PDB file of C-alpha atoms and ligand atoms in Angstrom:
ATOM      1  CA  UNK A   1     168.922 -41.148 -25.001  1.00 97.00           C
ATOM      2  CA  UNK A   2     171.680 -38.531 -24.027  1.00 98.00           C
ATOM      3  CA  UNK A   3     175.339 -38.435 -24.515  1.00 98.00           C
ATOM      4  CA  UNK A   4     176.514 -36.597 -21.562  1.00 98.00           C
ATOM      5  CA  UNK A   5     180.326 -35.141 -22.072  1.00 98.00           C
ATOM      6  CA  UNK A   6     181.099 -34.806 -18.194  1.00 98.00           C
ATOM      7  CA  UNK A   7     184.482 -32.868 -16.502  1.00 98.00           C
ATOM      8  CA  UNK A   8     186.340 -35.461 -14.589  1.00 98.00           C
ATOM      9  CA  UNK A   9     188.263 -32.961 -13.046  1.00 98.00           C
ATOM     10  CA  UNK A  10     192.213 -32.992 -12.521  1.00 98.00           C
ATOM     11  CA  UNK A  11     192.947 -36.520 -10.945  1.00 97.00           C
ATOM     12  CA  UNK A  12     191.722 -36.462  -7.554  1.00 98.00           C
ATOM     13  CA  UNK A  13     188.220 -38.564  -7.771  1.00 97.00           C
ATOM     14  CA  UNK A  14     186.637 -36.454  -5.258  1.00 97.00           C
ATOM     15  CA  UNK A  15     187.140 -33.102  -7.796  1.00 98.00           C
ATOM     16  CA  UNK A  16     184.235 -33.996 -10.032  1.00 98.00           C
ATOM     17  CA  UNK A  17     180.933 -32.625  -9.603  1.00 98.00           C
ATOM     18  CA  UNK A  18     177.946 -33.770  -8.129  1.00 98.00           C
ATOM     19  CA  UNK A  19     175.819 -33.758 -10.761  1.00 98.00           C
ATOM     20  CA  UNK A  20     178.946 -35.400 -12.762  1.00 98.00           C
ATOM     21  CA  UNK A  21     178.832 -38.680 -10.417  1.00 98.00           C
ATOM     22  CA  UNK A  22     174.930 -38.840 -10.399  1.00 98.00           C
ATOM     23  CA  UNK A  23     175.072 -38.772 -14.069  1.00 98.00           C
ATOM     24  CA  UNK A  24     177.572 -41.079 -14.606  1.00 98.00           C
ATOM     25  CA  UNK A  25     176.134 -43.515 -11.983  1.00 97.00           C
ATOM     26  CA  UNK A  26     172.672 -43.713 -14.332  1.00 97.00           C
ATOM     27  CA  UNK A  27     174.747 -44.249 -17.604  1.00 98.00           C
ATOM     28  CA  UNK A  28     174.619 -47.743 -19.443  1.00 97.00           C
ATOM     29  CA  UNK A  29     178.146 -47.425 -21.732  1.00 98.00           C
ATOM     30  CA  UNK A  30     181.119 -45.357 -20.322  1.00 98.00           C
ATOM     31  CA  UNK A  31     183.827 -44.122 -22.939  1.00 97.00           C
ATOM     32  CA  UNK A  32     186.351 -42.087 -20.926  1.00 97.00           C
ATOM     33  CA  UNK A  33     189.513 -40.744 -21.894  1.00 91.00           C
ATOM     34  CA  UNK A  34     191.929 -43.476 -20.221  1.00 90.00           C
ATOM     35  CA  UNK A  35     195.378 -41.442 -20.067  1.00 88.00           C
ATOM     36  CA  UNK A  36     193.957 -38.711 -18.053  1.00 93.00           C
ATOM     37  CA  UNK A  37     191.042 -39.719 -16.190  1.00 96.00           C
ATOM     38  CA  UNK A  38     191.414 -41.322 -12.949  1.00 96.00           C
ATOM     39  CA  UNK A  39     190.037 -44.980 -13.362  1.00 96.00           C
ATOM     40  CA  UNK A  40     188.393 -45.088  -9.705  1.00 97.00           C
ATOM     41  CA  UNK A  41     186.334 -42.739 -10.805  1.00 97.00           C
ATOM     42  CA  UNK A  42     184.342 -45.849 -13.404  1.00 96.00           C
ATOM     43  CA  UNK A  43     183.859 -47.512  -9.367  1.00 95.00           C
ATOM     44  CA  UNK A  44     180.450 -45.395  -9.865  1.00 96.00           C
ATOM     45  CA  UNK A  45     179.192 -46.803 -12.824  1.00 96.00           C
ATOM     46  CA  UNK A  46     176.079 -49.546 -12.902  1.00 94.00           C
ATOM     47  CA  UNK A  47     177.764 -52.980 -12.610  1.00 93.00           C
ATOM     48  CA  UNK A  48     177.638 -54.064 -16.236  1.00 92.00           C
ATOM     49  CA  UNK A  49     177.976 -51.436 -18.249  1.00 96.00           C
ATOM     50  CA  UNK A  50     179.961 -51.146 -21.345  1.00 96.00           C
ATOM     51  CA  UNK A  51     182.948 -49.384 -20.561  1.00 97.00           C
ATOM     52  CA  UNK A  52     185.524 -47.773 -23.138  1.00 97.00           C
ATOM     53  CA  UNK A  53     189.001 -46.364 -22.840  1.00 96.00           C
ATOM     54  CA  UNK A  54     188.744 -43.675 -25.684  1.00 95.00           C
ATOM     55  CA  UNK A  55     192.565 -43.419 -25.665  1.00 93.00           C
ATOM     56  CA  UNK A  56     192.646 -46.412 -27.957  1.00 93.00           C
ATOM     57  CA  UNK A  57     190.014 -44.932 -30.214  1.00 95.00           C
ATOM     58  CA  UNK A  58     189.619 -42.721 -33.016  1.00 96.00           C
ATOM     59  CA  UNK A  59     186.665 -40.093 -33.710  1.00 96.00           C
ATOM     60  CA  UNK A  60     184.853 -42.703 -35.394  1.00 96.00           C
ATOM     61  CA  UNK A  61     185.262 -45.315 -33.613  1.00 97.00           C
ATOM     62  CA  UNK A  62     183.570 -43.298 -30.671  1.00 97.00           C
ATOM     63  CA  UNK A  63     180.886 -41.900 -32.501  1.00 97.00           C
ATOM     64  CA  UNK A  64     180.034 -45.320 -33.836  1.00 97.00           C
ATOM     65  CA  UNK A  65     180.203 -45.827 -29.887  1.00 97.00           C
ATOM     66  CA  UNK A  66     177.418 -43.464 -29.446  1.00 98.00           C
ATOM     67  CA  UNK A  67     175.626 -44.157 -32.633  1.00 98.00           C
ATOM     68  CA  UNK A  68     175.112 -48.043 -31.651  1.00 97.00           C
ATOM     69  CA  UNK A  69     174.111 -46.250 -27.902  1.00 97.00           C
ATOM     70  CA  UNK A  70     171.617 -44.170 -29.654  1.00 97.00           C
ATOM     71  CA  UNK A  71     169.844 -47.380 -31.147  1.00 97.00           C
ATOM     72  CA  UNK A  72     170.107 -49.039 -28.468  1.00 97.00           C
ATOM     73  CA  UNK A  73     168.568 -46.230 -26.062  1.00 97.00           C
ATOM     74  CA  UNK A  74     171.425 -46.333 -23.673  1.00 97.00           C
ATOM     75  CA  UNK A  75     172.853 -43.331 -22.162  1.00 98.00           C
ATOM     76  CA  UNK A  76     176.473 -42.870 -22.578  1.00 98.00           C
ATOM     77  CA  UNK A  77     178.581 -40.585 -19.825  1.00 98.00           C
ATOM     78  CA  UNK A  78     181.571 -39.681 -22.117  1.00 98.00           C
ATOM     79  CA  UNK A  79     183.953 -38.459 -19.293  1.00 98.00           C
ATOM     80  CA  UNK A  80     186.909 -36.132 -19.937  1.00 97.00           C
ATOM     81  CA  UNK A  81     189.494 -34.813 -17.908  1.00 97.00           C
ATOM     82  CA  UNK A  82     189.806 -31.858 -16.314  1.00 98.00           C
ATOM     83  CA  UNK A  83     186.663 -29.576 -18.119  1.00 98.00           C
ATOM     84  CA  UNK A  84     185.240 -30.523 -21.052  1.00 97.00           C
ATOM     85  CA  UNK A  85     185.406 -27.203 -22.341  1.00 98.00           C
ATOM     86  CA  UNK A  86     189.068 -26.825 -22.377  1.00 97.00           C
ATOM     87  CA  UNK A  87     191.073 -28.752 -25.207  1.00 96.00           C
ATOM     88  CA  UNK A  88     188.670 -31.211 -24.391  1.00 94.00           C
ATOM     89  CA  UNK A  89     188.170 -32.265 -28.280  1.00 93.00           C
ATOM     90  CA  UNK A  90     184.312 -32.341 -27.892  1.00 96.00           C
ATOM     91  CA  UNK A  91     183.957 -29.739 -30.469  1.00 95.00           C
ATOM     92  CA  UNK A  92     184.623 -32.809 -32.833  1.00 95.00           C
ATOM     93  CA  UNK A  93     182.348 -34.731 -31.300  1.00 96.00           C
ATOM     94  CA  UNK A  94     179.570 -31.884 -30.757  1.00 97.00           C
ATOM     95  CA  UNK A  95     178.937 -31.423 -34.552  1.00 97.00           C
ATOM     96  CA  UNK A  96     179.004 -35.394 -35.447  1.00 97.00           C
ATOM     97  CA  UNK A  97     176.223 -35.673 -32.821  1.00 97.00           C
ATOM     98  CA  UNK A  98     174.460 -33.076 -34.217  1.00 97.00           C
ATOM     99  CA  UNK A  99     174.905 -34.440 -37.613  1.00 97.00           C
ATOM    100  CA  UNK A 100     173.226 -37.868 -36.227  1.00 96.00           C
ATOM    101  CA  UNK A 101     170.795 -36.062 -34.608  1.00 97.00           C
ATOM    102  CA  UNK A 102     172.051 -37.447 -31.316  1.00 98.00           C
ATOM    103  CA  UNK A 103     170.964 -35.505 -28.053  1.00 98.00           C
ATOM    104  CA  UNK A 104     174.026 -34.227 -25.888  1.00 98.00           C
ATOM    105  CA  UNK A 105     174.554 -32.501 -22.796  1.00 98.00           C
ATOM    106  CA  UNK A 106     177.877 -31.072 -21.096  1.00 98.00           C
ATOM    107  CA  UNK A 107     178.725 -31.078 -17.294  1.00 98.00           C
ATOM    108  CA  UNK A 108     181.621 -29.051 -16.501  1.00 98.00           C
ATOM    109  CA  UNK A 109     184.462 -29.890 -13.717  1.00 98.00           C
ATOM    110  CA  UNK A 110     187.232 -28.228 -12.350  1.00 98.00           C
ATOM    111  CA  UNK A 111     190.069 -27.905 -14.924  1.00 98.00           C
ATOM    112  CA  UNK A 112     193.477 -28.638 -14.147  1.00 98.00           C
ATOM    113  CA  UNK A 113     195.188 -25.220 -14.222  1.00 98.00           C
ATOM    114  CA  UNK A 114     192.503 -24.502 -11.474  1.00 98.00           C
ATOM    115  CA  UNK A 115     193.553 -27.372  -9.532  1.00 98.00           C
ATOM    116  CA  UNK A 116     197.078 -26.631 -10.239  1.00 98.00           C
ATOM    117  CA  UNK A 117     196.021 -22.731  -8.613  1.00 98.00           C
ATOM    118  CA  UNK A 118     194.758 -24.716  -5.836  1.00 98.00           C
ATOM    119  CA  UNK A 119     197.382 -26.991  -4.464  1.00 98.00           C
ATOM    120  CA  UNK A 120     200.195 -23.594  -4.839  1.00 98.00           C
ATOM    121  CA  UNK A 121     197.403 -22.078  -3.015  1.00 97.00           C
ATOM    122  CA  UNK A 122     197.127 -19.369  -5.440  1.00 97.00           C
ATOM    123  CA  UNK A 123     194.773 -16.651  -6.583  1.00 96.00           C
ATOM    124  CA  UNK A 124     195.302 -16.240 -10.382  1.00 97.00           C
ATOM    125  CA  UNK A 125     193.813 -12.833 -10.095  1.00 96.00           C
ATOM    126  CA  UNK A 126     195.779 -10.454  -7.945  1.00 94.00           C
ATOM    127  CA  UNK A 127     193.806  -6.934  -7.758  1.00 91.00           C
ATOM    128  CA  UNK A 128     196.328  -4.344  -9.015  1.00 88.00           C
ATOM    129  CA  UNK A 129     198.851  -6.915 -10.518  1.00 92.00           C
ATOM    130  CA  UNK A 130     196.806  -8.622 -12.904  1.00 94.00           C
ATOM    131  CA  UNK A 131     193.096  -9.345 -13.487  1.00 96.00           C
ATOM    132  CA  UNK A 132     193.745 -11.216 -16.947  1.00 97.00           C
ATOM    133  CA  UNK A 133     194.479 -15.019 -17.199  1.00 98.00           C
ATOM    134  CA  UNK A 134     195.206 -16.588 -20.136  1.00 98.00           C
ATOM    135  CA  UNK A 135     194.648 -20.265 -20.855  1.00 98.00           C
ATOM    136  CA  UNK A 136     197.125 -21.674 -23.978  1.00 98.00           C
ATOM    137  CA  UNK A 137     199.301 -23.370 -25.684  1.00 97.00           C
ATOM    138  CA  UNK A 138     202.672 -24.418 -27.776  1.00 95.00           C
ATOM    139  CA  UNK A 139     201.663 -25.026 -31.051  1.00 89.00           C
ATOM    140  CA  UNK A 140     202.251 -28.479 -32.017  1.00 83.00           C
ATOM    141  CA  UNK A 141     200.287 -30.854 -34.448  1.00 84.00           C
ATOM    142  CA  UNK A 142     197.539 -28.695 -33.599  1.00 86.00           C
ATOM    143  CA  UNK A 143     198.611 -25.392 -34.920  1.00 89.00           C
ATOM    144  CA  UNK A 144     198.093 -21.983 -32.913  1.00 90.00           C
ATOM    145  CA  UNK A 145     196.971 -19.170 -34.751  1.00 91.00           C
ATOM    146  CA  UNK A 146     199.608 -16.311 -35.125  1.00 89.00           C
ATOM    147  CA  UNK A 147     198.644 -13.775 -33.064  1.00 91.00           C
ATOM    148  CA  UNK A 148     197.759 -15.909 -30.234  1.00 92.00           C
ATOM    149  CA  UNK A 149     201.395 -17.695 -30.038  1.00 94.00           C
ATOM    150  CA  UNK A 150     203.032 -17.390 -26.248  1.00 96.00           C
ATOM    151  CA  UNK A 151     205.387 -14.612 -27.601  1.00 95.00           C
ATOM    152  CA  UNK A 152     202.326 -12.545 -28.713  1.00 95.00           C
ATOM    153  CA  UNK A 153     200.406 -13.069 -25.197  1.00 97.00           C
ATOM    154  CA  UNK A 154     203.202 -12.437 -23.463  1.00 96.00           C
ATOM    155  CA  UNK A 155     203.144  -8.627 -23.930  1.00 95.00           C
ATOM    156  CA  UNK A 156     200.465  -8.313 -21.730  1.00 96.00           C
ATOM    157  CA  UNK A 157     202.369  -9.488 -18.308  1.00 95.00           C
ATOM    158  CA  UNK A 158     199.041 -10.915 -17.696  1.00 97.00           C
ATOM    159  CA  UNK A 159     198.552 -14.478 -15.680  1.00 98.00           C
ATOM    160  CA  UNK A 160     199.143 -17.266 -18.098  1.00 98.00           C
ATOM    161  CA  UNK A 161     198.153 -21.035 -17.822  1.00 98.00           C
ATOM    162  CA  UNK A 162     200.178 -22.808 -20.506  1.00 98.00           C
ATOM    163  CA  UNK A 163     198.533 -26.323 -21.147  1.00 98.00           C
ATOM    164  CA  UNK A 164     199.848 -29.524 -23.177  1.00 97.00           C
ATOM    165  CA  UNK A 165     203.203 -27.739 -23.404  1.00 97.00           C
ATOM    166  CA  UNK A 166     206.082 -28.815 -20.411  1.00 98.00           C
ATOM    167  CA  UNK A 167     207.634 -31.436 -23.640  1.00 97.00           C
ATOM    168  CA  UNK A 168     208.734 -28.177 -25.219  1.00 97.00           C
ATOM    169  CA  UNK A 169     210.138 -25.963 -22.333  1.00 98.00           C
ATOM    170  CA  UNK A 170     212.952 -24.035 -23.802  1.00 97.00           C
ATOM    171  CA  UNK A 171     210.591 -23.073 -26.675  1.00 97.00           C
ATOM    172  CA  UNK A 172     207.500 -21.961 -24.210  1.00 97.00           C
ATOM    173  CA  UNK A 173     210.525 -20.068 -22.154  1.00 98.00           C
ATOM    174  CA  UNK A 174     211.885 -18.611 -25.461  1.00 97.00           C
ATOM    175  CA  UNK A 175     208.392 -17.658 -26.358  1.00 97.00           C
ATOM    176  CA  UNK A 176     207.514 -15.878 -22.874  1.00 98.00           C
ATOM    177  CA  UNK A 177     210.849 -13.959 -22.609  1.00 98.00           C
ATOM    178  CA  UNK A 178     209.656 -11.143 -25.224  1.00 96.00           C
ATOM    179  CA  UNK A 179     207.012  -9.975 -22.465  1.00 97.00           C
ATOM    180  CA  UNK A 180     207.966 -10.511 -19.416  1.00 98.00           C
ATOM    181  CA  UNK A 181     211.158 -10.186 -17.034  1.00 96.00           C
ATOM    182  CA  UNK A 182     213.102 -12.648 -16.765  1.00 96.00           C
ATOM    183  CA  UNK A 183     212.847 -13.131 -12.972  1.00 96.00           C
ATOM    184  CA  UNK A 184     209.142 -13.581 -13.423  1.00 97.00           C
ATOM    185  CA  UNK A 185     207.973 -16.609 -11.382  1.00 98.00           C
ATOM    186  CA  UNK A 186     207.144 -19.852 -12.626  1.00 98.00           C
ATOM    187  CA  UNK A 187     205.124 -23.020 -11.365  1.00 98.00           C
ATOM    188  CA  UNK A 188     204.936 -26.062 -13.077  1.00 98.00           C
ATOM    189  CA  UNK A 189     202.594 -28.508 -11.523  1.00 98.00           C
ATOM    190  CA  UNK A 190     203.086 -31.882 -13.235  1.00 98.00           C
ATOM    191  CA  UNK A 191     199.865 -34.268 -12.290  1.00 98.00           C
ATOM    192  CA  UNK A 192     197.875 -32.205 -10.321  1.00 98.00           C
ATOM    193  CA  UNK A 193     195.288 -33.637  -6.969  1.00 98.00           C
ATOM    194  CA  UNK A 194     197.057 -37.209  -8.429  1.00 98.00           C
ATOM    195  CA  UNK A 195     199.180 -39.238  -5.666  1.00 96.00           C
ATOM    196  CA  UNK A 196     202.342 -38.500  -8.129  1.00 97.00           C
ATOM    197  CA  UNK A 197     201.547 -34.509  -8.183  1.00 98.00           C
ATOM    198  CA  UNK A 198     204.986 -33.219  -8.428  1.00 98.00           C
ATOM    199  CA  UNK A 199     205.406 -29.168  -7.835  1.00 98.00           C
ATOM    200  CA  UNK A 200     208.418 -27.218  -9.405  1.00 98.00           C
ATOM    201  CA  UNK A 201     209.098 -23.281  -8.949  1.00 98.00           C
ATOM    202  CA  UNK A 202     211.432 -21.099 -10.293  1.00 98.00           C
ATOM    203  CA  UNK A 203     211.326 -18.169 -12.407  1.00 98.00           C
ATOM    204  CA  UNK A 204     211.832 -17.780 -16.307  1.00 98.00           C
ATOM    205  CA  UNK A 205     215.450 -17.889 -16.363  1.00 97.00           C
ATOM    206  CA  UNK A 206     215.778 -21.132 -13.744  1.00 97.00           C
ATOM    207  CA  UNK A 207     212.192 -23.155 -14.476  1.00 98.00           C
ATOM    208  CA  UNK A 208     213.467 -25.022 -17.382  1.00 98.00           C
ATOM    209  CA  UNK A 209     216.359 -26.635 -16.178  1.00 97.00           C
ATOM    210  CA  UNK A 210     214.454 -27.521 -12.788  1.00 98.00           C
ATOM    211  CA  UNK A 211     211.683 -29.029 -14.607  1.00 98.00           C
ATOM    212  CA  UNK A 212     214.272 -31.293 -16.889  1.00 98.00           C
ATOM    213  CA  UNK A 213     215.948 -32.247 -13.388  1.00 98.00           C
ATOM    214  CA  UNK A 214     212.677 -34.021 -12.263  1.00 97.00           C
ATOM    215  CA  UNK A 215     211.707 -35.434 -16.005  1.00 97.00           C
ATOM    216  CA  UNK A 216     208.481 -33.433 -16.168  1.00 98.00           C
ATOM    217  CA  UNK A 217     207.587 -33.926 -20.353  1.00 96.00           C
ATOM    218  CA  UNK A 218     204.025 -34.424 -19.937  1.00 96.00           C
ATOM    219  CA  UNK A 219     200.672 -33.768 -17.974  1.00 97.00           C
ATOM    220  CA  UNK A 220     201.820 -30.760 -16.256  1.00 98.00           C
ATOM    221  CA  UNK A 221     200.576 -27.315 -16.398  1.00 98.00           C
ATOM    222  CA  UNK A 222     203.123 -24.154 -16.633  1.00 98.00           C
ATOM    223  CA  UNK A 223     201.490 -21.224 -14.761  1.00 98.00           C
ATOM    224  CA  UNK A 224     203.427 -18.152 -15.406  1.00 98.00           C
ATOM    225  CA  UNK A 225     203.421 -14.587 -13.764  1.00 98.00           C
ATOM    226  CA  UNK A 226     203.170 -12.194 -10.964  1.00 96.00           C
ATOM    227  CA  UNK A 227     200.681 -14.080  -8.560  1.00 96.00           C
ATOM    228  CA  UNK A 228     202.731 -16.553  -7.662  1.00 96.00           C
ATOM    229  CA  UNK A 229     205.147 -13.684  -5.907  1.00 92.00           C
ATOM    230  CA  UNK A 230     204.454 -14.198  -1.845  1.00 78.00           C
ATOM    231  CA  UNK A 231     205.615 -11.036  -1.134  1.00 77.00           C
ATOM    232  CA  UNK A 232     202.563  -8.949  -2.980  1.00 75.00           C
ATOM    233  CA  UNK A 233     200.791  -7.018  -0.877  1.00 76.00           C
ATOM    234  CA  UNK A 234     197.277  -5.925  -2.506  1.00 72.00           C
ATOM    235  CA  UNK A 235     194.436  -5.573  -1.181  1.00 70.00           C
ATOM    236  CA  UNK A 236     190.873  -5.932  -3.593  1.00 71.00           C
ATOM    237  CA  UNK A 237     187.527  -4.220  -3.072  1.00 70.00           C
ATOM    238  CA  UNK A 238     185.558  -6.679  -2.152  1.00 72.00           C
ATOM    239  CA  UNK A 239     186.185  -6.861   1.023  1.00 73.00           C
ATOM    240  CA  UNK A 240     187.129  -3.521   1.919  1.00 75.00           C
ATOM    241  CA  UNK A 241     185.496  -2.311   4.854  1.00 73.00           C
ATOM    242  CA  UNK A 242     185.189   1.119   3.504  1.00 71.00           C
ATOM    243  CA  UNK A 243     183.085  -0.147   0.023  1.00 65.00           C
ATOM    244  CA  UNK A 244     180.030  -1.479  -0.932  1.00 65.00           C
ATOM    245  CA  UNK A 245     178.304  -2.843  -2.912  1.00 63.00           C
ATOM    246  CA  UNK A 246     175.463  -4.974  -4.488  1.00 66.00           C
ATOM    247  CA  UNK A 247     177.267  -8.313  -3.487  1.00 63.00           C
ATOM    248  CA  UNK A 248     177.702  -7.064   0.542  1.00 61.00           C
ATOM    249  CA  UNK A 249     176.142  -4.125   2.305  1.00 58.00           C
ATOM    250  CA  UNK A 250     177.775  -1.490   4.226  1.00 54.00           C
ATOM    251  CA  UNK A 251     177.126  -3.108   7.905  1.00 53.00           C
ATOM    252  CA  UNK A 252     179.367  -6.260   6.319  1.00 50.00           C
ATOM    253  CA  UNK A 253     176.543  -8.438   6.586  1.00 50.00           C
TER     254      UNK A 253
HETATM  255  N1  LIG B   1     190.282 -30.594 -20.316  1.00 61.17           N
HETATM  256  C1  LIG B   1     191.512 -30.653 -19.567  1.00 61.17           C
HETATM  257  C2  LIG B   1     192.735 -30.427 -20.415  1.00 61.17           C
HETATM  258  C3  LIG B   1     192.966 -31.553 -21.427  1.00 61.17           C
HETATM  259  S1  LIG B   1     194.405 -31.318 -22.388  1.00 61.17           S
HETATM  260  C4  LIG B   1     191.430 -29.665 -18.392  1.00 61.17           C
HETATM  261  O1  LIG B   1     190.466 -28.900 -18.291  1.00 61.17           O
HETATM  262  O2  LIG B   1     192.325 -29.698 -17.548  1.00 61.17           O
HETATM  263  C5  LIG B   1     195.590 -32.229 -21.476  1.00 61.17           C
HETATM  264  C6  LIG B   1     196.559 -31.304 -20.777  1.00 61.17           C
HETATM  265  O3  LIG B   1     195.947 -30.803 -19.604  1.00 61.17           O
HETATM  266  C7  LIG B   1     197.853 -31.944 -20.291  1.00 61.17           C
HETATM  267  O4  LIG B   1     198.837 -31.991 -21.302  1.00 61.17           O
HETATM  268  C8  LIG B   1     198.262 -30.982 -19.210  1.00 61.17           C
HETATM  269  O5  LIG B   1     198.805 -29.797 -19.748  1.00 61.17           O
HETATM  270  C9  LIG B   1     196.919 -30.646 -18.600  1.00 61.17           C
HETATM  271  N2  LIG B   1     196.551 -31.516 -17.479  1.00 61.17           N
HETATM  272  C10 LIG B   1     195.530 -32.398 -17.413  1.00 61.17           C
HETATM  273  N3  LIG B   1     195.428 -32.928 -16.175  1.00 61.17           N
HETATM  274  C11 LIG B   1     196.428 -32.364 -15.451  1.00 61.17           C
HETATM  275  C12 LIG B   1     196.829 -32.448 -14.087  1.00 61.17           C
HETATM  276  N4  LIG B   1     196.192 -33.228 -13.236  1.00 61.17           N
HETATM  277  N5  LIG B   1     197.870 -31.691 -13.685  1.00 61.17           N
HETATM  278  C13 LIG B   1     198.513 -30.866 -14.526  1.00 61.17           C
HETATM  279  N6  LIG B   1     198.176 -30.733 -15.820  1.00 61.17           N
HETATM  280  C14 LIG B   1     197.142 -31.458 -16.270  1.00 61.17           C
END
């Protein structure tokens, strides 16, 4: 018996893996997280298995989920938006397993600030403007260590990807004013690859009142920085005709 913690991806049911739907299609219980996962997605389950919205559950009440699973010798896809690995709350759930001697497995999927990268049609990783992206947070019940709060990160002008944080703008704009100009741009992308996706740009000084004006408070991500500026005109390596390397020899083949 395996408890498989699988990325749902963003929304869009086509953006989880293959391995992801093959898994899930061989499961016998289902607990996914209901707010964020899209609910077509349980259309590939075995007809008649248990299924469980974990929004209305606590950390017990799912392990005993998987405990009861475990006797049982069913397999149980635990599905999770986005991937798994990113505030994805499995950590929790890792060490009870362990604990109960439970066998687990995780399948990743395509998180939403790289979904949100995809429908701006975006690199995060400009060569010569920034090769750094940062993935974080406001603190909120879950607290943020110090030196890792927005206004420390911000010093580094790098890309940032600012999750579970569009309820408290005017603090995450606060926050990223003490690194980086003000006329830095600024994508919010509320609902990513979902029917309802809603895209709002600005910059720094402008975002926050924008994103009020459409009542974005929740399930958006805040990507902040350079890359989102059209007008840069860089050009990397990789595919300069003049270098090579390991990856693609001289005669571009
Ligand atoms: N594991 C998930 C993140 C879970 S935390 C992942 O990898 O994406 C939940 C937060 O993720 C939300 O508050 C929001 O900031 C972000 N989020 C999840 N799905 C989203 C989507 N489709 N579009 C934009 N943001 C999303």
């Amino acid at each position: 018996m395996v408890v498989y913690f699988i990325g749902a991806g963003p929304g869009d049911p086509e953006l989880i893996t293959l391995k992801g739907i093959k898994v899930l299609q061989k499961c016998d219980v289902v607990i996914y997280a209901g707010s964020l996962v899209n609910k077509d997605l349980l259309k590939y389950a075995k007809s008649g298995v248990e299924v469980y919205d974990s929004s209305t559950l606590n950390l017990d009440e799912i392990i005993d989920l998987m405990i009861k699973a475990n006797k049982d010798k069913k397999d149980v896809a635990r599905l999770h938006t986005g991937d798994p690995a990113i505030y994805g709350a499995i950590h929790e759930q890792i060490m009870r397993l362990e604990r109960e001697n439970i066998n687990y497995e995780v399948i990743p999927g395509v998180s939403s600030f790289l979904a949100a990268a995809s429908v701006l049609k975006k690199e995060l990783t400009i060569p010569e403007i920034t090769q750094t992206v940062i993935i974080t947070r406001i603190g909120g019940r879950t607290v943020v260590p110090k030196d890792e709060e927005i206004e420390a990160l911000s010093c580094h002008g790098a890309t940032m990807a600012i999750f579970l944080s569009v309820q408290e703008i005017d603090k995450v704009i606060t926050e990223l004013k003490k690194g980086y100009n003000e006329d830095t741009p600024v994508a919010v992308v509320y609902k990513a690859t979902w029917e309802d996706q809603m895209i709002v740009t600005g910059t720094i000084n402008d975002i926050s009142h924008k994103v009020k004006s459409k009542g974005i408070n929740s399930t958006a991500i805040i990507l902040v920085g350079e890359f989102l500026n059209s007008n840069i005109e860089t050009f990397s390596r990789l595919y300069d005709k003049e270098f090579s390397h390991s990856y693609r020899k001289k005669d571009g083949l």
